[in-house]
Amino acid sequence: MLSLHLFSAIMFVDVAFPISSYRQFTYRVPKEFIDQIRVGTRVKAPLGKRMVTGIVVARFTKSDYRGEHRNIKQLVDPQPVMDKKLWDLAQWMSSYYYTPLGQVVKTVLPAKLSAKYSPPITSLVTFKSFGKDYERLQKRAPAQTRVLQYLSTQDGAVQVSALKHLVSGPNMICKSLFDKGLVDLDEQINLPDVTGFTFSKIYKKIVFTAEQRIVLDELSQKLNSGKFSPTLLHGVTSSGKTEIYIEIVRQALAMDKAAILLLPEISLTPQIAGRFRAVFGDQVALWHSRLSHSARAWIWKQVCTGNINVIIGARSAVFAPLKNLGIIIIDEEQEYSFKQESPAPRYHARDIALMRGTLHNALVIMSSATPSLESYYNHVKGKYIYLRLNERYGSVPYPRVHVVDMIKEQEETGKFQQVISSMLMKKMENRFAKSEQVILLQNRRGFAPILRCGDCGSVETCTQCEVALTYHSYERVLKCHFCGYKTGKIAIACRQCASINMKLLGTGTQKVEDIIHGLFPNVKTARIDFDTARNTVAMTKTLEKFANGEVDVLIGTQMVAKGLDFDNATLVGIVNGDTGLFLPDFRSGEKVFQLIYQAAGRSGRKKPGEVVIQTYNPDNPVLKHAAKLDQKTYYNIALSERQELNYTPFAWMIRIEVEGIKKDHVNTYTDKIRKNLRSPAKGIEILGPANCYRERLRGKYRMHIILKSDKKYDTNGKKLHSFLQKRFSAGLLDKLPSSIKAFVDVNPISVL
Ligand code: ADP
Ligand code: ZN
Ligand code: ZN
C-alpha cells in the first residue's frame, strides 16, 4: 500500500517547446505542482542553459529516459490554456504539416498569453426600494436621496458614471445605498476596444424566404444531430447567407453551443461584425491581429472559461478554444487568405475547420458564391452536404454584364492604353446623374506598376526579388510588393542605355483614381487596397462613407470585390479583366473567374445593376464564362483541365521549396533532396526540381519539387503522407547547411 502511494507521487511530463525540433523532453514534476499540472498547462523548464516556456504534452509515472531528469521550474498558468481537443488538433497538425509540435503550438496559441490586461468595467446601479427609513435618509443624506429618487424613475440599470450630473462622487453614494440594501450594483465588462472595427449596430427585421427556410431547416437538423457535418453552402451573392449565419448561430447558442465565424479579410469584418453584434451583443468577440497582445490573451482566456461564445475573425480564429464548439462557418471559403504561407505550419483554415469539426462533432459550413474547385468537387463526389441558394434576396435580377474588347476600343478611338473605355465612362456618367454609386476594381495597387525605358525596354526591378517595382504617386516612391523594399530614388535615366525616355506603364489603383478625377472633377472617390487597408480605422471610415453615399466611386484591388454590402452601387467596372490570367499557376483561371464573378455580385444589391469588364482577351474561356455568370460550365471545364494534368482536386499535392542566397547551392541541395526522395511509391509522381516562377524573392533563390498522388490510388492522401514521412525519418532534410532553408507545403494553393 505504502509503496504504491509513493510510486504515484512521482510524476514525469513530456514538454514541447516552440523550437524547430521534433523532440519532446521529459522532466520530473516537483511535488507541489503535481495536483495542478495537466496536458495543456504551460510550464517553465530548463532547456540547455536557458529557462524556456513549453507546454505539457503528456503525463506519466514512469520514464524510459535513462539520463538525469531535470525539474519543471514553474507553472505559467493555473489552468491549461488549451483543452484536450485543441491539443489533439495540434498533434494532428504537427503530423499533417510535418511541423514540430512546439512550432504548431506557437501558431495555435496567441503570443504573450501571459500578458496582463484589465478590460474597462462599467458599473451599473438599479433601484430596489426606498426602504423603511426613507424619511431619515431624506434628512441625513440628501445626495443619496436624490440618487435614489432619480433611480426610482428609471427603467432597469443605470450607469453609475451617468449620475455625475446629480451628485459628485456617485460611486461612493451608490455604494452607501447598496450597503443599505436600497439598490443593486452590477459590473459590466467591456470587451477590448474595437472602435473603428465595428459599424454602429445594424438592426434588421428578417422573415426568411422559402428558399432560405429550406437551407436553415437542413442546417438546424445537422446542428441538432450533434454529428460532424461538412456542408457546402453555395449561395449567389446577396442571397442572404449572412442572415443565415446569424440565425444558425442563434440556434447554436440556444443549445449552449459555441460558434466560430471565419472571414477572409479583417477589413471586411466591420459590416458583418456589426450585424452580429446587433444580435448577440457581448457574447461576440472579434479576433484580429490589430488587437494588442494583452487584449488577445485576455479574450483567449475568456473563451477558455466560456464567457465568450462567438468568435469572429480571420484564419487564426479557427483555433479559438471555445467550449462546446458547435459550428464553424467559413465565409468565402475559396479565399486564399485562409492559407498561412509562412511561417510553418503552412495550414489552411478550411482544413483545420474540418478537422476541428470532426473532433467536436460540429457543423462546418463552407460558404461561397464561388466555391473553390476542391469544395465543389467534394460536393460532386458526395462528400459534403450541399445547400443551394439561387435567388438574390428581394428578387433583384442578376446584373447585366458587358465585355469591352480593349483592342477594338484602341482601333476605334485611336488612343492607346486607355484605362477607362468609352462605354465604362458613359455608364459612369449615367450613374452620377442618378446619384448612384460605382465600384471600380483594379487588381493592382500603386500608381503605375512599372517604370520602363521607352528605348531599350528595360524595367526598374527590385534587386532582391527581380520583380518590377511599382510606383506610388502619393508617396513618390518605388516599392517592391514582395519584400516591401522602398526607394525615393526614381531613376531619371535608364540604367541599361542611359536614355532619359523613362515611362510609367500600366495602371494601379492610384492611377485609376487620378484618371477618374481628371474625367469627373466633381466626383468624390475613395481607394481601398493593401496600402490603405493598413490603417483599419480609416478604412472602416471609408467604407462607412461609401455606404452613406458620401463617396461616389470606390476604387480598389480585389478587396472591393468581396463581401461588402452596398445598396446604391449599381455599376461595377473591372478595369483590367486580364490581370492574373496568364500566371503559370494551375489556379490562375479559377482565381480570375472567382474575382470577376464576385465583383459582379457587388453590383445592384437592391436595384438592378450592370458590370463592365474591360479585356484584351475577350475570347478567353475564363472571361467568357465569367461574363455570362455561367459557373457550372466554367467549373466543369476547369475540373476537366485539372483532371487531365492530375492536379488538385484529383491528386494530393505536397510541395518542397528550397531557398538560399547562392544559386548553385540551392541547386545542389534541391538535387540532393530529390535524390533522397528516391523512387516514388506507385501512383505518386515527383516533378522537378525546377525553379519557382518567382525565381528570386527577398534576395533568395527558390526552387521546388512537387509531389502528386493520384486520388484514384490514394483516396485520403495517407499514401502520399506516409511516403514523405518515411523519407523524413530517413533524413530527407538532414545535413542541410544553415544557409539553405527547406519548407514543406501540404496542399499548396499556388505553385508560383
Ligand atoms: P449574402 O451574404 O448572401 O451576400 P446577405 O445576407 O448580405 O447576402 O443579404 C443581402 C441583403 O438582403 C442584406 O441586406 C440582408 O439583410 C438582406 N436580406 C437577406 N435575406 C433577408 C430576409 N429574409 N429578410 C430581410 N432581409 C434580408
Ligand atoms: Zn534603356
Ligand atoms: Zn523585393
Short mmCIF file of C-alpha atoms in Angstrom, two decimals, residues 14-347:
data_model
loop_
_atom_site.label_atom_id
_atom_site.label_comp_id
_atom_site.label_asym_id
_atom_site.label_seq_id
_atom_site.Cartn_x
_atom_site.Cartn_y
_atom_site.Cartn_z
CA ASP A 14 6.83 15.48 -21.62
CA VAL A 15 7.16 19.08 -22.65
CA ALA A 16 7.14 20.50 -26.18
CA PHE A 17 8.90 23.79 -26.83
CA PRO A 18 8.37 26.22 -29.66
CA ILE A 19 11.60 25.25 -31.34
CA SER A 20 12.18 23.73 -34.72
CA SER A 21 12.97 20.28 -33.45
CA TYR A 22 10.60 17.38 -33.24
CA ARG A 23 11.95 16.22 -29.92
CA GLN A 24 9.99 16.45 -26.75
CA PHE A 25 11.73 16.50 -23.42
CA THR A 26 10.95 14.63 -20.25
CA TYR A 27 11.01 16.35 -16.86
CA ARG A 28 10.32 15.43 -13.30
CA VAL A 29 7.44 17.27 -11.66
CA PRO A 30 8.17 18.63 -8.18
CA LYS A 31 5.59 17.59 -5.58
CA GLU A 32 3.98 20.98 -5.22
CA PHE A 33 2.91 21.03 -8.87
CA ILE A 34 1.58 17.51 -9.17
CA ASP A 35 -2.03 18.39 -8.42
CA GLN A 36 -2.19 21.21 -10.91
CA ILE A 37 -0.13 20.10 -13.86
CA ARG A 38 -2.18 18.89 -16.81
CA VAL A 39 -1.83 18.29 -20.50
CA GLY A 40 -2.16 21.79 -21.95
CA THR A 41 -0.57 23.59 -18.98
CA ARG A 42 2.29 25.87 -19.84
CA VAL A 43 5.44 25.43 -17.76
CA LYS A 44 8.89 26.89 -17.47
CA ALA A 45 11.67 24.34 -17.65
CA PRO A 46 15.41 24.33 -18.25
CA LEU A 47 16.41 23.64 -21.81
CA GLY A 48 20.14 23.66 -22.24
CA LYS A 49 21.25 26.71 -20.34
CA ARG A 50 18.04 28.65 -20.73
CA MET A 51 14.70 28.61 -18.97
CA VAL A 52 12.07 28.18 -21.68
CA THR A 53 8.29 28.14 -21.67
CA GLY A 54 6.85 24.97 -23.08
CA ILE A 55 3.62 23.08 -22.93
CA VAL A 56 2.91 19.79 -21.22
CA VAL A 57 2.01 17.18 -23.78
CA ALA A 58 1.86 14.02 -21.68
CA ARG A 59 1.93 12.93 -18.04
CA PHE A 60 3.15 9.61 -16.74
CA THR A 61 4.51 7.97 -13.65
CA LYS A 62 7.46 6.16 -15.17
CA SER A 63 10.05 7.46 -17.54
CA ASP A 64 12.04 5.48 -20.09
CA TYR A 65 14.59 8.21 -20.26
CA ARG A 66 17.92 6.92 -18.89
CA GLY A 67 19.64 10.22 -18.25
CA GLU A 68 19.16 12.57 -15.36
CA HIS A 69 15.73 14.20 -15.16
CA ARG A 70 15.64 17.91 -14.68
CA ASN A 71 12.80 19.52 -12.80
CA ILE A 72 9.90 21.60 -14.00
CA LYS A 73 10.67 25.02 -12.62
CA GLN A 74 7.37 26.80 -12.64
CA LEU A 75 3.77 26.60 -13.81
CA VAL A 76 2.94 29.52 -16.06
CA ASP A 77 -0.86 29.22 -15.98
CA PRO A 78 -3.01 27.98 -13.15
CA GLN A 79 -5.18 26.20 -15.73
CA PRO A 80 -4.49 24.63 -19.10
CA VAL A 81 -4.65 27.16 -21.93
CA MET A 82 -5.84 24.58 -24.38
CA ASP A 83 -8.22 21.71 -23.94
CA LYS A 84 -7.78 18.11 -24.92
CA LYS A 85 -9.42 18.58 -28.30
CA LEU A 86 -7.31 21.55 -29.27
CA TRP A 87 -4.36 19.57 -28.14
CA ASP A 88 -5.37 16.67 -30.37
CA LEU A 89 -5.73 19.15 -33.20
CA ALA A 90 -2.22 20.48 -32.65
CA GLN A 91 -0.86 16.96 -32.76
CA TRP A 92 -2.68 16.22 -35.95
CA MET A 93 -1.33 19.45 -37.46
CA SER A 94 2.18 18.56 -36.44
CA SER A 95 1.96 15.30 -38.31
CA TYR A 96 -0.11 16.51 -41.27
CA TYR A 97 2.02 19.55 -41.96
CA TYR A 98 5.35 17.95 -41.00
CA THR A 99 5.94 20.66 -38.42
CA PRO A 100 7.41 20.25 -34.92
CA LEU A 101 4.73 20.30 -32.26
CA GLY A 102 6.31 23.20 -30.43
CA GLN A 103 6.08 25.31 -33.56
CA VAL A 104 2.48 24.30 -34.11
CA VAL A 105 1.65 25.32 -30.57
CA LYS A 106 3.22 28.69 -31.22
CA THR A 107 0.82 29.16 -34.11
CA VAL A 108 -2.21 27.90 -32.24
CA LEU A 109 -1.75 29.89 -29.05
CA PRO A 110 -1.66 33.67 -29.09
CA ALA A 111 1.74 35.20 -28.46
CA LYS A 112 2.27 36.64 -24.98
CA LEU A 113 -0.52 34.64 -23.46
CA SER A 114 0.67 35.77 -20.05
CA ALA A 115 0.32 39.47 -20.78
CA LYS A 116 -1.83 41.25 -18.22
CA TYR A 117 -4.93 43.02 -19.36
CA SER A 118 -7.78 44.54 -17.42
CA PRO A 119 -10.77 45.34 -19.54
CA PRO A 120 -12.64 48.55 -18.83
CA ILE A 121 -15.52 47.98 -16.49
CA THR A 122 -18.82 49.81 -16.38
CA SER A 123 -20.60 49.94 -13.01
CA LEU A 124 -24.38 49.73 -13.15
CA VAL A 125 -26.90 50.54 -10.46
CA THR A 126 -30.55 49.51 -10.22
CA PHE A 127 -33.26 50.81 -7.91
CA LYS A 128 -34.65 48.32 -5.38
CA SER A 129 -36.77 50.17 -2.81
CA PHE A 130 -37.00 53.33 -0.73
CA GLY A 131 -36.61 51.24 2.43
CA LYS A 132 -38.22 51.73 5.81
CA ASP A 133 -36.18 54.71 6.92
CA TYR A 134 -36.72 56.87 3.92
CA GLU A 135 -37.58 59.94 5.99
CA ARG A 136 -34.38 59.66 7.94
CA LEU A 137 -32.42 59.22 4.73
CA GLN A 138 -34.02 62.38 3.35
CA LYS A 139 -32.91 64.34 6.39
CA ARG A 140 -29.44 62.92 6.77
CA ALA A 141 -28.29 62.16 3.26
CA PRO A 142 -29.72 64.48 0.64
CA ALA A 143 -27.33 63.31 -2.07
CA GLN A 144 -28.26 59.67 -1.58
CA THR A 145 -31.89 60.65 -1.60
CA ARG A 146 -31.51 62.48 -4.87
CA VAL A 147 -29.87 59.49 -6.48
CA LEU A 148 -32.42 57.07 -5.11
CA GLN A 149 -35.28 59.22 -6.29
CA TYR A 150 -33.80 59.52 -9.75
CA LEU A 151 -33.20 55.77 -9.98
CA SER A 152 -36.77 55.04 -8.97
CA THR A 153 -37.93 56.82 -12.11
CA GLN A 154 -35.62 54.81 -14.41
CA ASP A 155 -36.34 51.52 -16.11
CA GLY A 156 -33.66 48.99 -15.24
CA ALA A 157 -29.94 49.58 -14.71
CA VAL A 158 -28.25 52.96 -15.00
CA GLN A 159 -24.54 53.61 -15.45
CA VAL A 160 -23.11 54.91 -12.20
CA SER A 161 -20.95 57.38 -14.08
CA ALA A 162 -24.10 58.85 -15.63
CA LEU A 163 -25.15 60.10 -12.17
CA LYS A 164 -22.43 62.71 -12.20
CA HIS A 165 -24.89 65.36 -13.22
CA LEU A 166 -26.86 64.73 -10.00
CA VAL A 167 -24.13 64.37 -7.41
CA SER A 168 -20.40 64.43 -7.12
CA GLY A 169 -18.79 61.07 -6.30
CA PRO A 170 -21.63 58.85 -7.50
CA ASN A 171 -19.57 55.70 -6.83
CA MET A 172 -19.41 56.31 -3.09
CA ILE A 173 -23.05 57.25 -2.93
CA CYS A 174 -24.20 54.17 -4.78
CA LYS A 175 -22.03 52.05 -2.52
CA SER A 176 -23.74 53.53 0.57
CA LEU A 177 -27.16 52.89 -0.95
CA PHE A 178 -26.10 49.37 -1.75
CA ASP A 179 -24.95 48.78 1.85
CA LYS A 180 -28.40 49.86 2.99
CA GLY A 181 -29.95 47.37 0.59
CA LEU A 182 -31.75 50.06 -1.42
CA VAL A 183 -30.07 49.46 -4.78
CA ASP A 184 -28.35 46.68 -6.67
CA LEU A 185 -24.85 47.11 -8.06
CA ASP A 186 -23.54 45.32 -11.10
CA GLU A 187 -20.43 45.36 -13.16
CA GLN A 188 -20.31 45.00 -16.87
CA ILE A 189 -17.03 44.06 -18.50
CA ASN A 190 -16.38 45.83 -21.76
CA LEU A 191 -14.69 43.78 -24.42
CA PRO A 192 -11.33 45.04 -25.61
CA ASP A 193 -11.85 48.20 -27.53
CA VAL A 194 -12.60 47.62 -31.15
CA THR A 195 -13.52 51.16 -32.04
CA GLY A 196 -13.12 51.59 -35.69
CA PHE A 197 -13.71 47.95 -36.33
CA THR A 198 -17.43 47.84 -35.84
CA PHE A 199 -20.10 49.78 -37.61
CA SER A 200 -22.79 51.14 -35.41
CA LYS A 201 -25.23 48.38 -34.62
CA ILE A 202 -27.38 47.35 -37.51
CA TYR A 203 -30.86 46.10 -36.67
CA LYS A 204 -32.94 44.30 -39.21
CA LYS A 205 -36.24 42.55 -39.29
CA ILE A 206 -35.85 39.24 -41.04
CA VAL A 207 -38.55 36.99 -42.38
CA PHE A 208 -36.87 34.16 -44.20
CA THR A 209 -37.89 33.28 -47.73
CA ALA A 210 -38.97 29.77 -48.70
CA GLU A 211 -35.57 29.02 -50.20
CA GLN A 212 -33.74 30.35 -47.15
CA ARG A 213 -36.06 28.33 -44.88
CA ILE A 214 -35.14 25.08 -46.61
CA VAL A 215 -31.46 25.78 -46.12
CA LEU A 216 -31.99 26.76 -42.49
CA ASP A 217 -34.07 23.69 -41.69
CA GLU A 218 -31.37 21.47 -43.08
CA LEU A 219 -28.69 23.30 -41.11
CA SER A 220 -30.71 23.12 -37.87
CA GLN A 221 -31.17 19.45 -38.35
CA LYS A 222 -27.44 18.91 -38.79
CA LEU A 223 -26.71 21.10 -35.79
CA ASN A 224 -29.17 19.09 -33.72
CA SER A 225 -27.74 15.81 -34.86
CA GLY A 226 -24.54 16.52 -32.96
CA LYS A 227 -22.57 14.88 -35.74
CA PHE A 228 -19.72 16.20 -37.80
CA SER A 229 -21.49 17.71 -40.83
CA PRO A 230 -19.31 19.23 -43.53
CA THR A 231 -21.61 21.43 -45.58
CA LEU A 232 -21.10 23.48 -48.69
CA LEU A 233 -23.46 26.44 -48.74
CA HIS A 234 -23.41 27.60 -52.32
CA GLY A 235 -25.40 30.79 -52.46
CA VAL A 236 -25.30 33.54 -55.01
CA THR A 237 -24.18 36.92 -53.73
CA SER A 238 -26.91 38.71 -51.84
CA SER A 239 -28.94 35.56 -51.27
CA GLY A 240 -28.95 36.06 -47.52
CA LYS A 241 -26.05 33.87 -46.47
CA THR A 242 -25.06 36.28 -43.72
CA GLU A 243 -28.61 36.33 -42.35
CA ILE A 244 -28.49 32.55 -42.32
CA TYR A 245 -25.23 32.54 -40.37
CA ILE A 246 -26.83 34.79 -37.79
CA GLU A 247 -29.87 32.57 -37.42
CA ILE A 248 -27.97 29.30 -37.17
CA VAL A 249 -25.58 30.78 -34.63
CA ARG A 250 -28.59 31.96 -32.63
CA GLN A 251 -29.88 28.39 -32.61
CA ALA A 252 -26.48 27.06 -31.57
CA LEU A 253 -26.28 29.48 -28.65
CA ALA A 254 -29.75 28.45 -27.56
CA MET A 255 -28.40 24.91 -27.39
CA ASP A 256 -25.42 26.11 -25.32
CA LYS A 257 -23.08 25.57 -28.21
CA ALA A 258 -20.43 28.00 -29.37
CA ALA A 259 -19.54 29.25 -32.83
CA ILE A 260 -16.63 30.49 -34.90
CA LEU A 261 -17.12 32.68 -37.95
CA LEU A 262 -14.09 32.95 -40.20
CA LEU A 263 -13.81 35.85 -42.61
CA PRO A 264 -11.19 36.22 -45.30
CA GLU A 265 -10.16 39.81 -44.71
CA ILE A 266 -10.13 41.67 -41.49
CA SER A 267 -11.10 44.79 -43.40
CA LEU A 268 -14.44 43.22 -44.20
CA THR A 269 -15.16 42.39 -40.59
CA PRO A 270 -16.82 45.68 -39.68
CA GLN A 271 -20.08 45.19 -41.52
CA ILE A 272 -20.63 41.56 -40.66
CA ALA A 273 -19.36 42.07 -37.13
CA GLY A 274 -21.79 44.97 -36.81
CA ARG A 275 -24.64 42.72 -37.83
CA PHE A 276 -23.56 40.03 -35.35
CA ARG A 277 -23.05 42.48 -32.52
CA ALA A 278 -26.52 43.87 -33.03
CA VAL A 279 -27.99 40.43 -32.47
CA PHE A 280 -25.65 38.83 -29.93
CA GLY A 281 -24.12 41.74 -28.06
CA ASP A 282 -21.09 40.99 -25.96
CA GLN A 283 -21.16 37.27 -26.46
CA VAL A 284 -19.28 38.03 -29.66
CA ALA A 285 -15.62 38.88 -29.67
CA LEU A 286 -13.57 39.90 -32.64
CA TRP A 287 -10.26 38.16 -33.05
CA HIS A 288 -7.86 40.09 -35.17
CA SER A 289 -4.21 40.88 -35.37
CA ARG A 290 -4.71 44.54 -34.58
CA LEU A 291 -5.85 43.90 -31.04
CA SER A 292 -2.98 44.28 -28.61
CA HIS A 293 -1.27 41.11 -27.46
CA SER A 294 -2.66 41.57 -23.99
CA ALA A 295 -6.21 42.03 -25.23
CA ARG A 296 -5.90 38.91 -27.32
CA ALA A 297 -4.55 36.96 -24.37
CA TRP A 298 -7.47 38.16 -22.30
CA ILE A 299 -10.01 37.17 -24.95
CA TRP A 300 -8.38 33.75 -25.25
CA LYS A 301 -8.79 33.16 -21.54
CA GLN A 302 -12.37 34.41 -21.58
CA VAL A 303 -13.05 31.96 -24.36
CA CYS A 304 -11.38 29.16 -22.34
CA THR A 305 -13.68 29.82 -19.42
CA GLY A 306 -16.77 30.03 -21.60
CA ASN A 307 -17.53 33.73 -21.11
CA ILE A 308 -17.39 34.37 -24.83
CA ASN A 309 -19.29 32.07 -27.14
CA VAL A 310 -18.88 33.53 -30.58
CA ILE A 311 -15.59 34.43 -32.21
CA ILE A 312 -15.37 36.32 -35.47
CA GLY A 313 -12.02 36.63 -37.11
CA ALA A 314 -9.56 35.82 -39.85
CA ARG A 315 -7.84 32.46 -40.23
CA SER A 316 -6.22 32.18 -36.80
CA ALA A 317 -9.66 32.45 -35.17
CA VAL A 318 -10.11 28.84 -36.19
CA PHE A 319 -8.06 27.92 -33.11
CA ALA A 320 -10.25 29.75 -30.59
CA PRO A 321 -10.67 27.31 -27.68
CA LEU A 322 -14.43 27.65 -27.41
CA LYS A 323 -16.18 25.37 -25.02
CA ASN A 324 -18.67 23.07 -26.66
CA LEU A 325 -17.94 24.20 -30.17
CA GLY A 326 -21.00 23.53 -32.32
CA ILE A 327 -20.48 25.47 -35.54
CA ILE A 328 -17.65 26.73 -37.67
CA ILE A 329 -18.60 28.96 -40.59
CA ILE A 330 -16.07 29.81 -43.28
CA ASP A 331 -17.34 32.73 -45.27
CA GLU A 332 -15.93 32.96 -48.82
CA GLU A 333 -14.27 29.63 -48.32
CA GLN A 334 -12.37 29.84 -51.62
CA GLU A 335 -10.28 32.78 -50.41
CA TYR A 336 -6.53 32.29 -50.34
CA SER A 337 -6.11 34.36 -47.23
CA PHE A 338 -7.26 31.30 -45.28
CA LYS A 339 -3.94 29.73 -46.13
CA GLN A 340 -0.96 30.60 -43.99
CA GLU A 341 2.07 30.79 -46.24
CA SER A 342 4.68 31.48 -43.65
CA PRO A 343 5.87 30.53 -41.08
CA ALA A 344 5.22 26.80 -40.75
CA PRO A 345 2.82 25.17 -40.27
CA ARG A 346 1.53 26.20 -43.69
CA TYR A 347 -2.03 25.41 -42.76
#
